[in-house]
mmCIF file of C-alpha atoms in Angstrom:
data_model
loop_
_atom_site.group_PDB
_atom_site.id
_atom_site.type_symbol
_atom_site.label_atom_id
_atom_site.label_comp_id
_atom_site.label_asym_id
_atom_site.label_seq_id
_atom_site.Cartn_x
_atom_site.Cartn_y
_atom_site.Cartn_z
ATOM 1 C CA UNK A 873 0.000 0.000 0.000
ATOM 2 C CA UNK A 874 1.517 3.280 -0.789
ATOM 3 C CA UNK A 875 0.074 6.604 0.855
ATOM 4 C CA UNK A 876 0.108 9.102 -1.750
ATOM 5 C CA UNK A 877 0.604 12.943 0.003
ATOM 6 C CA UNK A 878 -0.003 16.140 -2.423
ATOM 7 C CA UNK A 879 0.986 19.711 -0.043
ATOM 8 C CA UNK A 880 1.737 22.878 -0.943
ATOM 9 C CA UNK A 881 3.597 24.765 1.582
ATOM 10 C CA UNK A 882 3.643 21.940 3.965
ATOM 11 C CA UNK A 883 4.241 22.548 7.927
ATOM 12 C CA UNK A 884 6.009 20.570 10.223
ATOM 13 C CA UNK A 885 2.995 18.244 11.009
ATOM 14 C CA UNK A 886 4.245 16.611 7.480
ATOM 15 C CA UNK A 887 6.829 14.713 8.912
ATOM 16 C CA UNK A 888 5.211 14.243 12.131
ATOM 17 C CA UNK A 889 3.092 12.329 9.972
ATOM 18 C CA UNK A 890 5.174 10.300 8.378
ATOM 19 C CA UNK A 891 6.746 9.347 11.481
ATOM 20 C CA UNK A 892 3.763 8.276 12.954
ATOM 21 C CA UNK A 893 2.635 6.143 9.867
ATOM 22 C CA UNK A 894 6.060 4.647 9.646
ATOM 23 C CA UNK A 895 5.861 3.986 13.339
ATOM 24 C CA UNK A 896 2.208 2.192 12.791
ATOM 25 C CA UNK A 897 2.365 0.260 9.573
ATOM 26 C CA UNK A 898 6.855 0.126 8.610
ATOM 27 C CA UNK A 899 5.437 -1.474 5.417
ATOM 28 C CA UNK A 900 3.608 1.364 4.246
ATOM 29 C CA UNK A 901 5.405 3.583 1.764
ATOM 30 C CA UNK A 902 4.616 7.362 1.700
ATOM 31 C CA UNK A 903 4.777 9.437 -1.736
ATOM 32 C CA UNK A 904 5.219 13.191 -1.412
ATOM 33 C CA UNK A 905 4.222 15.355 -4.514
ATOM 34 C CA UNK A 906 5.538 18.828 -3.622
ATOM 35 C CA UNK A 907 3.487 21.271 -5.695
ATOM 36 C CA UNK A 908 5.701 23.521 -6.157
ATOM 37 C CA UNK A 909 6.244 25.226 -2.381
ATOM 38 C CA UNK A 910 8.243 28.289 -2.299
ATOM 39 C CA UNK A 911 8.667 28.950 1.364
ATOM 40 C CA UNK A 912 11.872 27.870 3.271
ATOM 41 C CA UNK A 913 9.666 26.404 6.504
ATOM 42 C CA UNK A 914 7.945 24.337 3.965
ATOM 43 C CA UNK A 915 10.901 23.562 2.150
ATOM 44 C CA UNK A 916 12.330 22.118 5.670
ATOM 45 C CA UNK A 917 9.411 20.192 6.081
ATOM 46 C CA UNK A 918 9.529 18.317 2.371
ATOM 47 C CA UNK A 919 12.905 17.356 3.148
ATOM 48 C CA UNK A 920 12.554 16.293 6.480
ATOM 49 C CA UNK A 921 10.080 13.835 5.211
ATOM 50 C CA UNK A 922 12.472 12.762 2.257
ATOM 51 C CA UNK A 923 14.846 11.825 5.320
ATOM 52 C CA UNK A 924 12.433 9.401 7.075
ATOM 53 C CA UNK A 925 12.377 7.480 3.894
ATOM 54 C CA UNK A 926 9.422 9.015 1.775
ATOM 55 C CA UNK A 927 9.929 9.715 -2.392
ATOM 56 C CA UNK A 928 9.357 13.316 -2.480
ATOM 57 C CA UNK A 929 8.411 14.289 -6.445
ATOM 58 C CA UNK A 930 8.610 18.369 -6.985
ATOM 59 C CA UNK A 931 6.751 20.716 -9.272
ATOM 60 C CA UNK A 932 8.964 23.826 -10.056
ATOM 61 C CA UNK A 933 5.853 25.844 -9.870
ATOM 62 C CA UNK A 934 2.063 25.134 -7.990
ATOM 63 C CA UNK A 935 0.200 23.342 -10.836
ATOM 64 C CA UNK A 936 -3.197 22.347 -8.541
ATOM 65 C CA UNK A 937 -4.148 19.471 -5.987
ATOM 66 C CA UNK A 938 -5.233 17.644 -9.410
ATOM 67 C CA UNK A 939 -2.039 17.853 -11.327
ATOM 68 C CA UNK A 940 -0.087 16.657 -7.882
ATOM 69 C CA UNK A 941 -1.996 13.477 -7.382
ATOM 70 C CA UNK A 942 -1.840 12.645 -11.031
ATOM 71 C CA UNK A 943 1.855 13.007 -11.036
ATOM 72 C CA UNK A 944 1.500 10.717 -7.548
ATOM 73 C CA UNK A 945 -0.600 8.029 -9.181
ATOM 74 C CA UNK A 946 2.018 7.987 -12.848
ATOM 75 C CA UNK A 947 4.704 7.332 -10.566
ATOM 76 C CA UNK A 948 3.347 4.681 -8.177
ATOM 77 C CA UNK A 949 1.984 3.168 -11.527
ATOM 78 C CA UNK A 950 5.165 3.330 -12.880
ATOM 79 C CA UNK A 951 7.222 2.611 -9.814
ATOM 80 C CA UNK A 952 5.133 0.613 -7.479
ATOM 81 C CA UNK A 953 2.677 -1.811 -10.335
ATOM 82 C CA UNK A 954 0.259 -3.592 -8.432
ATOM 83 C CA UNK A 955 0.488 -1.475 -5.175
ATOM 84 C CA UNK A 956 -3.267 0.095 -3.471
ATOM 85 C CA UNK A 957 -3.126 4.120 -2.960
ATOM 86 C CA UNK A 958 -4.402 5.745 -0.337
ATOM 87 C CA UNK A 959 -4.507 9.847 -0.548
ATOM 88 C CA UNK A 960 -4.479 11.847 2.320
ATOM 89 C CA UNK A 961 -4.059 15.369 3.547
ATOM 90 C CA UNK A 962 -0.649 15.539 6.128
ATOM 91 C CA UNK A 963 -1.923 18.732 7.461
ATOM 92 C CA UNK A 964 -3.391 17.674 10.417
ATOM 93 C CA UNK A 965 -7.016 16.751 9.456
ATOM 94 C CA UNK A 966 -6.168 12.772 9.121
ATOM 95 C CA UNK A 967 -5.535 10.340 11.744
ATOM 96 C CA UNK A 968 -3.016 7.773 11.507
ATOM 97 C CA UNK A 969 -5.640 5.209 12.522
ATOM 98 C CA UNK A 970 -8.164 6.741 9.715
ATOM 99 C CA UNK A 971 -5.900 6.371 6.885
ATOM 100 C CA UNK A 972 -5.114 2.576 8.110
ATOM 101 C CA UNK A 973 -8.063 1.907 8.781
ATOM 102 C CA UNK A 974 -9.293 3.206 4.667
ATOM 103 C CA UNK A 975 -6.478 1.612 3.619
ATOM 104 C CA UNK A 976 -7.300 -2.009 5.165
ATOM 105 C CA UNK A 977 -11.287 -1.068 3.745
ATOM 106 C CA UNK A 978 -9.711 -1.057 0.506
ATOM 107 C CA UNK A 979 -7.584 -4.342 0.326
ATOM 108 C CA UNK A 980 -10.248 -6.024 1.736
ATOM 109 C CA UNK A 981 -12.789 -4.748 -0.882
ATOM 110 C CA UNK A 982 -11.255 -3.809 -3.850
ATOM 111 C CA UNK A 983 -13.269 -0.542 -4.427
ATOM 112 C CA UNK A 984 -12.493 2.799 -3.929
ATOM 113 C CA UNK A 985 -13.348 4.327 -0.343
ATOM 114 C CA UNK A 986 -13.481 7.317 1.121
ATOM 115 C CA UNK A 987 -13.235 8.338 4.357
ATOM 116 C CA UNK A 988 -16.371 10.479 4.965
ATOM 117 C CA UNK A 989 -16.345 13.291 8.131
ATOM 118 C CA UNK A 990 -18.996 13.734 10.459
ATOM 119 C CA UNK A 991 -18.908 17.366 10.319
ATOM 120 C CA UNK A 992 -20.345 17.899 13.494
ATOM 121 C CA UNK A 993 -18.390 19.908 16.790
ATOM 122 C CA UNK A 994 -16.345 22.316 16.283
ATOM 123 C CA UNK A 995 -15.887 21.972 11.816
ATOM 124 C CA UNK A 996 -15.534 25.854 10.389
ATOM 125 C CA UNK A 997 -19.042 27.598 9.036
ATOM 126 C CA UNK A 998 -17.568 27.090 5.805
ATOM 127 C CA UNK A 999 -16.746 23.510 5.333
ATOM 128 C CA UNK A 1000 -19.760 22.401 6.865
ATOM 129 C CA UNK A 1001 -22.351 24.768 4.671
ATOM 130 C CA UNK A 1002 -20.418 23.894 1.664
ATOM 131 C CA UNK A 1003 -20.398 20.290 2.086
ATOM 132 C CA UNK A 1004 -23.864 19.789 2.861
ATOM 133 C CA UNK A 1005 -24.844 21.555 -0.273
ATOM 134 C CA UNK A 1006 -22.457 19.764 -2.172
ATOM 135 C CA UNK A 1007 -23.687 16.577 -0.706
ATOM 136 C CA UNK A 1008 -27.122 17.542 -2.340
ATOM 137 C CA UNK A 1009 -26.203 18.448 -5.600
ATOM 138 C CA UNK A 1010 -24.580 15.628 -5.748
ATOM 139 C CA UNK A 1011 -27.050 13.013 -5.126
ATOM 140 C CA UNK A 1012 -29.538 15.444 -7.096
ATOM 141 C CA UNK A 1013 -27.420 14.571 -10.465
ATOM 142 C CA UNK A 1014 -26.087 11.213 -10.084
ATOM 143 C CA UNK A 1015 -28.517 9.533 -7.827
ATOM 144 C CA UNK A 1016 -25.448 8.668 -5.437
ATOM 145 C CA UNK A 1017 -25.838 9.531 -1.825
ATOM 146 C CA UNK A 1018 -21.660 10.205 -0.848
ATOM 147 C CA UNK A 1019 -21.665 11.951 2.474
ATOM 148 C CA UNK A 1020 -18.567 13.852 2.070
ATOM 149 C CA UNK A 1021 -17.560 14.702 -1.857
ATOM 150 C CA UNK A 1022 -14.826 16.822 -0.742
ATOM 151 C CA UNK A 1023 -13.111 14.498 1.649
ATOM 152 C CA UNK A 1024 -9.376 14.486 0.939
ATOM 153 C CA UNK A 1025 -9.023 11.201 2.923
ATOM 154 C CA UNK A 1026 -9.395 8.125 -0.182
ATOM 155 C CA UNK A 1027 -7.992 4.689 -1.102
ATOM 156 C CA UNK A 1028 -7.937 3.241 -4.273
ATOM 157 C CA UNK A 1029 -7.074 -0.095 -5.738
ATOM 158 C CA UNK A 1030 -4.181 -0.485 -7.959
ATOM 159 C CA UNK A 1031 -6.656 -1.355 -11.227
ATOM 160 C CA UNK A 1032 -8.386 2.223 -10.788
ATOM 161 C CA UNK A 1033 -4.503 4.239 -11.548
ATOM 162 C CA UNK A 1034 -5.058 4.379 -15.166
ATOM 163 C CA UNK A 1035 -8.342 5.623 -14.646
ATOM 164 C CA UNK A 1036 -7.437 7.955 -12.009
ATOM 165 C CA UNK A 1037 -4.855 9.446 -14.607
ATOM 166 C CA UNK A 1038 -7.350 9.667 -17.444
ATOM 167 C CA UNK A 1039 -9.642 12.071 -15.588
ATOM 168 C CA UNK A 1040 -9.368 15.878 -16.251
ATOM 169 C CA UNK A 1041 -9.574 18.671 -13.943
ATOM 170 C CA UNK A 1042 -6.005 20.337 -12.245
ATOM 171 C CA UNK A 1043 -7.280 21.838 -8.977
ATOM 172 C CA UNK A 1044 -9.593 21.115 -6.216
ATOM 173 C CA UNK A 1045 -11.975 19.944 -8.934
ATOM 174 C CA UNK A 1046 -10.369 17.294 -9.864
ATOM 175 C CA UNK A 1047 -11.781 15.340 -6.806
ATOM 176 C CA UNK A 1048 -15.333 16.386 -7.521
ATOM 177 C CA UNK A 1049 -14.786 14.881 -11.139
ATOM 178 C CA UNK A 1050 -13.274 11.688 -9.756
ATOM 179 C CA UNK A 1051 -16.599 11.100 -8.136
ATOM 180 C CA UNK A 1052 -18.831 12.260 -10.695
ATOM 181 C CA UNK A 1053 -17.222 9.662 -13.021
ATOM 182 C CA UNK A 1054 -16.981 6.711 -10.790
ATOM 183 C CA UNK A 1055 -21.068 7.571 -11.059
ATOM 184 C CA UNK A 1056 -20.684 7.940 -14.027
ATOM 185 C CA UNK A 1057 -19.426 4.623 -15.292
ATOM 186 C CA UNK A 1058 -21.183 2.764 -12.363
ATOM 187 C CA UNK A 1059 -17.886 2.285 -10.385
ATOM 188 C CA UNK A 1060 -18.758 1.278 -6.381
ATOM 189 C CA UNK A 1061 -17.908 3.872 -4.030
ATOM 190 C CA UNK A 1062 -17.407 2.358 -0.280
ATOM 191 C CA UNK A 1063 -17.426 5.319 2.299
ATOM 192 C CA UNK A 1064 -16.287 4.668 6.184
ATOM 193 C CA UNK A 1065 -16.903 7.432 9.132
ATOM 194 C CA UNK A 1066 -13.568 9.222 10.076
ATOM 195 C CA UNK A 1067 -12.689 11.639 13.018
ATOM 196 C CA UNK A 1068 -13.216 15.693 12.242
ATOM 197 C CA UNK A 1069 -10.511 17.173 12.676
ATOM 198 C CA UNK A 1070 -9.425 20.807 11.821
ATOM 199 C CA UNK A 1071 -6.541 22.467 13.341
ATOM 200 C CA UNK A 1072 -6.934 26.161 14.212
ATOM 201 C CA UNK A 1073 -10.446 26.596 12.149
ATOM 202 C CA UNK A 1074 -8.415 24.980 9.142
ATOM 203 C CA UNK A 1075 -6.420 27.819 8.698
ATOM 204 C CA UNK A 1076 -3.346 25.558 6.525
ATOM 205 C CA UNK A 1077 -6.021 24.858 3.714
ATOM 206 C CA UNK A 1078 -5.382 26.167 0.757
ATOM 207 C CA UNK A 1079 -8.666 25.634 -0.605
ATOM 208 C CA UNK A 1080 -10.141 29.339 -2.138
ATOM 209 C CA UNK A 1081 -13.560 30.048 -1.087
ATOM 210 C CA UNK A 1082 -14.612 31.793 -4.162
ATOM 211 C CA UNK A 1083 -12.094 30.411 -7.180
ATOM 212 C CA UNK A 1084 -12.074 26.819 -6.142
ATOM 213 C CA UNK A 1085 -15.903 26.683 -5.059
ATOM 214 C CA UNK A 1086 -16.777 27.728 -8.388
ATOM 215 C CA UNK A 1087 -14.674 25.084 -9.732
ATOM 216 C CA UNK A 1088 -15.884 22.472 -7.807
ATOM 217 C CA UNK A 1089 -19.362 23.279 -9.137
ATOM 218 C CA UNK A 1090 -18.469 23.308 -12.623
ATOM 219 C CA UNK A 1091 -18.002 19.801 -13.235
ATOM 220 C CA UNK A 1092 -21.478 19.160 -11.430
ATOM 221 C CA UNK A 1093 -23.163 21.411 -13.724
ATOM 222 C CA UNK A 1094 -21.904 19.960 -16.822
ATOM 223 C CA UNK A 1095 -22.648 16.950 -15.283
ATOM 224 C CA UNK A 1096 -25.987 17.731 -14.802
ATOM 225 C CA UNK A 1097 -26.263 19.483 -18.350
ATOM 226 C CA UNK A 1098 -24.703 16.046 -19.771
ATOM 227 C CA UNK A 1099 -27.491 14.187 -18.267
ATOM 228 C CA UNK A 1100 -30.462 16.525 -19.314
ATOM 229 C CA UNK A 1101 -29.618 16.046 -22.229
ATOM 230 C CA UNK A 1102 -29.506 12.856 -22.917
ATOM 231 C CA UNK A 1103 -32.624 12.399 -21.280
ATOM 232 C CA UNK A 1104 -33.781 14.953 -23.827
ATOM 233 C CA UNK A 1105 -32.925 12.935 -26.656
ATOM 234 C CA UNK A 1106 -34.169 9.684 -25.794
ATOM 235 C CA UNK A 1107 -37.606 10.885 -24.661
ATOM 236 C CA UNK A 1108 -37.381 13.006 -28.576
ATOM 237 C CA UNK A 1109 -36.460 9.659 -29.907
ATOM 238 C CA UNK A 1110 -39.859 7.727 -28.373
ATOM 239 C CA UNK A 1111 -41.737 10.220 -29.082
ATOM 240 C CA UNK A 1112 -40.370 10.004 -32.340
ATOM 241 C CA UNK A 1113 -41.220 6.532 -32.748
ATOM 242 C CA UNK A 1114 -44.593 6.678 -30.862
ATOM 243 C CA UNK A 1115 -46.040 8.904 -33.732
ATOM 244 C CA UNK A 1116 -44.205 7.497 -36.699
ATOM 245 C CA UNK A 1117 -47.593 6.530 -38.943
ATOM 246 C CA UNK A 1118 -48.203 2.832 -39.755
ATOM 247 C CA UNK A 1119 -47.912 2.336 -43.735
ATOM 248 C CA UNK A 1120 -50.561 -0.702 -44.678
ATOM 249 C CA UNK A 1121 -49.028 -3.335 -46.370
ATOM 250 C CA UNK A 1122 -49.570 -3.469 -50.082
ATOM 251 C CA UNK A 1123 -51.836 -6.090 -51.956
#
């Protein structure tokens, strides 16, 4: 199983992290996409994690949370064949036990899973408004009742990476789309309750209230455009065919 980590500007909990998965699971592998940080603290941080044994791939320049775990799932593809990936945020939101614990859901079942928050207690205004409208759109357009779409916490088996790499979006979206395609194409989705956790009102995310919002939304709405009309046609086809007049045989 490899644990796949995409930060930007990373803190010190990032190797506190991987010290305390190493110290859990030593079998566990962790993958560090660095998308392009710029500040010296983080900079510290990236290569304190390189020297507890992780594989820390760099972007010269911040590309988006989609470009860094596409580059993350190429090179466990590439460099790991065969090997489950489990992504997860190393800014303090995820448990050691929670990402073990997703991980293990995933061997055992061979689907994706995510690990869904409870969002109750003490979650910022923002994340929990957001994600309970997100949670409804999101049933509205696929049918699919996922309790947490923008969970950062997810495991996926080693046949999904070539998948994984094939869907677009570069930034936050890119999660969003992951989910409306699994729909989609009818792939399960497995979801398992994890602890809430934000660490000083989530003040490390990176996540754009505005910009990225109305990204994540964009992909639902074509979604739900996609959908319409194909419903559209088909119900112009029968109709179609419904009123197509009966020619009498001849003789």
């Amino acid at each position: 199983m490899i644990v796949l980590a995409p930060v930007y500007q990373p803190g010190a909990r990032l190797p506190e992290m991987v010290a305390d998965l190493r110290a859990a699971a030593p079998d566990l592998h962790v993958v560090v996409v660095d998308d392009g940080s710029s500040d010296p603290a983080a900079a510290r941080a990236v290569d304190a994690a390189r020297d507890l044994g992780c594989t820390v791939l760099r972007h010269p320049t911040n590309r988006g949370k989609g470009v860094a775990l596409r580059t993350g799932f190429r090179h466990v593809a590439e460099a790991h064949p065969g090997q489950d990936v489990v992504c997860a945020d190393f800014d303090g939101q995820h448990r050691v036990a929670d990402v073990l614990r997703v991980a293990e859901r995933t061997r055992t079942t061979g689907r994706m899973v995510l690990g869904v928050r409870r969002l109750d207690g003490e979650v910022p205004l923002r994340s929990r408004v957001g994600n309970a409208v997100t949670r409804v759109l999101f049933r509205a357009v696929t049918g699919c009742a996922v309790r947490d779409t923008q969970t950062g916490l997810r495991a996926h088996p080693a046949d999904q990476l070539d998948w994984l790499l094939s869907v677009s979006g570069d930034h936050f979206e890119y999660e969003m789309a992951v989910l409306l395609e699994a729909a989609r194409v009818g792939l399960p989705i497995e979801q398992t309750t994890i602890a809430t956790h934000y660490v000083k009102g989530n003040s490390s995310s990176h996540f754009s209230s505005l910009v990225d919002s109305a990204r994540v939304y964009a992909p639902l709405l074509r979604f739900a455009v996609s959908r319409l009309s194909g419903s559209l046609r088909t119900r112009a086809a029968t109709s179609s065919a419904a009123v197509r007049p009966v020619v009498p045989p001849e003789g």
